[in-house]
PDB file of C-alpha atoms in Angstrom:
ATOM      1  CA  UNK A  23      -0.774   8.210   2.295  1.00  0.00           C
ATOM      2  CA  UNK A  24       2.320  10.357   0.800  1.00  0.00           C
ATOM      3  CA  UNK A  25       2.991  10.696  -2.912  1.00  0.00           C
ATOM      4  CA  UNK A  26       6.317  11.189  -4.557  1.00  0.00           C
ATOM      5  CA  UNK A  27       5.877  13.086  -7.937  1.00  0.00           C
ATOM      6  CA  UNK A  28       9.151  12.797 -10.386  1.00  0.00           C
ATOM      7  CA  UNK A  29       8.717  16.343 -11.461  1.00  0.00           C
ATOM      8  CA  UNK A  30       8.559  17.443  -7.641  1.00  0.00           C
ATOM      9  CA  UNK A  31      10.638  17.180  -4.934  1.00  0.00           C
ATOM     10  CA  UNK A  32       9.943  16.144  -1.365  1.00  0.00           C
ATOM     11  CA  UNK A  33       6.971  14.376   0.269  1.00  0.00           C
ATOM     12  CA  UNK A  34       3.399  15.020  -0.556  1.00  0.00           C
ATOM     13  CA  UNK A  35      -0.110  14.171   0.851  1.00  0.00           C
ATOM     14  CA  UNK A  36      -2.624  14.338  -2.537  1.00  0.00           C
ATOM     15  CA  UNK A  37      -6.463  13.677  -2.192  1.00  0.00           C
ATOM     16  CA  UNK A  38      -9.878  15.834  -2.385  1.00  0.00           C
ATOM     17  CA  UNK A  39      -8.428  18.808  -0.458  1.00  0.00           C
ATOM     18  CA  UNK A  40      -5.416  19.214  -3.205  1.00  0.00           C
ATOM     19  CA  UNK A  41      -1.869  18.564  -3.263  1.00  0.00           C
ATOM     20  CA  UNK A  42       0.251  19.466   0.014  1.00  0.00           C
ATOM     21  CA  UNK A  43       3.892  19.064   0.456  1.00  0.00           C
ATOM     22  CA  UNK A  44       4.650  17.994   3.855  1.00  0.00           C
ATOM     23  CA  UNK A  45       8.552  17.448   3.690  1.00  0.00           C
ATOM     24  CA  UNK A  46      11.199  18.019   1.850  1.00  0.00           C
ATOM     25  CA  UNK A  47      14.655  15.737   0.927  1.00  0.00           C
ATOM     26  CA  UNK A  48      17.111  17.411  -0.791  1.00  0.00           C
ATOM     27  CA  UNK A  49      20.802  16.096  -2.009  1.00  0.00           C
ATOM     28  CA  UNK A  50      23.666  17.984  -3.786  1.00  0.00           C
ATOM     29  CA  UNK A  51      26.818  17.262  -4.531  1.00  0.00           C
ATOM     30  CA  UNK A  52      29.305  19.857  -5.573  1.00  0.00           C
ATOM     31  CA  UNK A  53      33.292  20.281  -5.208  1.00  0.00           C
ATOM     32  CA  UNK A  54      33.480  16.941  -4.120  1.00  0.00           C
ATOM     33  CA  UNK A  55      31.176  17.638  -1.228  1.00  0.00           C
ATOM     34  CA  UNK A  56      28.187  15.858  -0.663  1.00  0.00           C
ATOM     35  CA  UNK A  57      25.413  17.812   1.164  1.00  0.00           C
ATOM     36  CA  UNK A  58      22.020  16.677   2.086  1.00  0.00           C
ATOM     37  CA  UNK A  59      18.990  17.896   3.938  1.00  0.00           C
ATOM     38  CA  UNK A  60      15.614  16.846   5.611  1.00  0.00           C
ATOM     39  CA  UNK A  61      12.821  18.655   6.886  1.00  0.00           C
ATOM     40  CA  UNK A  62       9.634  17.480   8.281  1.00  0.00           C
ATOM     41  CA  UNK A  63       6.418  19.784   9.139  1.00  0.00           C
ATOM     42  CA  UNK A  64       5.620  18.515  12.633  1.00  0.00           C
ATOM     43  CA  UNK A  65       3.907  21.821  13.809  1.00  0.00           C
ATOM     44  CA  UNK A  66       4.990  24.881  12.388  1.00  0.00           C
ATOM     45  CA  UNK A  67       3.044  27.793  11.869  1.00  0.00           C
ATOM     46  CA  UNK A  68       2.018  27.553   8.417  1.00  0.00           C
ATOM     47  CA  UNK A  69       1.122  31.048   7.948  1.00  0.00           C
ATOM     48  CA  UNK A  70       4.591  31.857   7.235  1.00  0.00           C
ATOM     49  CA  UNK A  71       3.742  30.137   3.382  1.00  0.00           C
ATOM     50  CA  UNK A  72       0.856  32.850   2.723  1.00  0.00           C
ATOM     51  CA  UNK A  73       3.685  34.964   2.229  1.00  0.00           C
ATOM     52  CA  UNK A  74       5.706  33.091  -0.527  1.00  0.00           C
ATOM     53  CA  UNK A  75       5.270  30.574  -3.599  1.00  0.00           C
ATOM     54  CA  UNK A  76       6.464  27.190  -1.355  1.00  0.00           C
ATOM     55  CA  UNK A  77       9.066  25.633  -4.112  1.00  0.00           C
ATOM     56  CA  UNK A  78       8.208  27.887  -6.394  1.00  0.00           C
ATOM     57  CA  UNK A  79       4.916  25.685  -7.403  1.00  0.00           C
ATOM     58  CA  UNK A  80       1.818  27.990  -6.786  1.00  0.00           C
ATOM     59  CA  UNK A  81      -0.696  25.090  -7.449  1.00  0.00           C
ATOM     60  CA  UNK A  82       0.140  23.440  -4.081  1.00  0.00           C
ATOM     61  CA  UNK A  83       0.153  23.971  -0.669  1.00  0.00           C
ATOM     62  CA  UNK A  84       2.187  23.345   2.233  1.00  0.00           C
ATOM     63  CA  UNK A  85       0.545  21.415   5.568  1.00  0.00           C
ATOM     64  CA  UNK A  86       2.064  19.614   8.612  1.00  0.00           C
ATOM     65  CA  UNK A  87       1.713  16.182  10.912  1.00  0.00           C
ATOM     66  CA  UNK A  88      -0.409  18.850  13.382  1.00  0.00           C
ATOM     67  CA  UNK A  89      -2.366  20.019  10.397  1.00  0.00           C
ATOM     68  CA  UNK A  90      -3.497  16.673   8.925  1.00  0.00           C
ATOM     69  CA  UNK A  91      -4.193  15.426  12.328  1.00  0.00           C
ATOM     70  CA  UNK A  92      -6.577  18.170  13.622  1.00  0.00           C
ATOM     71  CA  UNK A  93      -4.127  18.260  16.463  1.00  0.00           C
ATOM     72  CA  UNK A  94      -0.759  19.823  18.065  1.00  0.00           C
ATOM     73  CA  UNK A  95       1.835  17.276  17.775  1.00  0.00           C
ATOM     74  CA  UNK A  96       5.221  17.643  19.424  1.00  0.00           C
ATOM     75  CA  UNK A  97       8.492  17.038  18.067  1.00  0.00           C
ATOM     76  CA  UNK A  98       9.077  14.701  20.891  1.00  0.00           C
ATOM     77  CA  UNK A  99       5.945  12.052  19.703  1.00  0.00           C
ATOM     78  CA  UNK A 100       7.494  12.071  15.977  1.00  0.00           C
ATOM     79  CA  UNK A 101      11.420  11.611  17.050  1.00  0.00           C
ATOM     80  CA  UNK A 102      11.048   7.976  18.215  1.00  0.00           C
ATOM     81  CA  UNK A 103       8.640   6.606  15.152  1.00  0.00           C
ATOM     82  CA  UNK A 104      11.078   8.723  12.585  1.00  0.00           C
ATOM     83  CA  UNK A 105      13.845   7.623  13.973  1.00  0.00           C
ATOM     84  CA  UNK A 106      12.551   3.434  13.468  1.00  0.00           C
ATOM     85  CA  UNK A 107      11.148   4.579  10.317  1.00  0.00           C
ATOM     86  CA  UNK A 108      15.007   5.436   8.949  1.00  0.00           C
ATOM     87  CA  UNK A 109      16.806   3.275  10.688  1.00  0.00           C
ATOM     88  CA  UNK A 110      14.753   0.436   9.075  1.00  0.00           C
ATOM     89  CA  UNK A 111      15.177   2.547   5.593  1.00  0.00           C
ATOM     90  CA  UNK A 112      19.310   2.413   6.056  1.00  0.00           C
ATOM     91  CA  UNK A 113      18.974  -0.906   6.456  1.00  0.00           C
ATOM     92  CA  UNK A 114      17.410  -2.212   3.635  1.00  0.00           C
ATOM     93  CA  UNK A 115      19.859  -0.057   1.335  1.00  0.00           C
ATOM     94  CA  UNK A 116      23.053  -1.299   3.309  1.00  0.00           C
ATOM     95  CA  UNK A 117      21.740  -4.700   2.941  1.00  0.00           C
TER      96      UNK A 117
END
């Protein structure tokens, strides 16, 4: 199950093994222009976040769909349920 903590942004799995941020929802607003952003870790190579302090929060980690599954999971399996998954979400709110 995914978390949301107030004092963290983004999506996060928390249990025994620590807490991991697998996505990451950002809005901003600024000159009258609304930008927004969404990113999902389906299978990247995770590596990459040795490297760097992921959010700037170096008491968590950073994992992925593939990673929590044991297995490699392509984009093209998670497009159709995440698709449902915010169309239903869009829906509710434009209710």
């Amino acid at each position: 199950d995914a978390v949301q903590y107030c004092e963290r942004s983004g999506v996060w799995l928390r249990d025994e093994k620590g807490d991991r941020k697998i996505a990451a929802i950002g809005i901003r607003f600024a000159k009258g222009v609304t930008m927004h952003g969404f990113a999902l870790n389906v299978n990247p190579d995770l590596s990459w976040f040795d490297k760097i302090v992921p959010c700037g929060i170096p008491d968590a980690a950073v994992t992925s769909i593939s990673a929590e599954l044991g297995r490699d999971v392509p984009i093209s399996e998670v497009i159709p349920v995440l698709e449902k998954h915010i169309y239903e979400a869009l829906a509710r709110v434009s209710a």
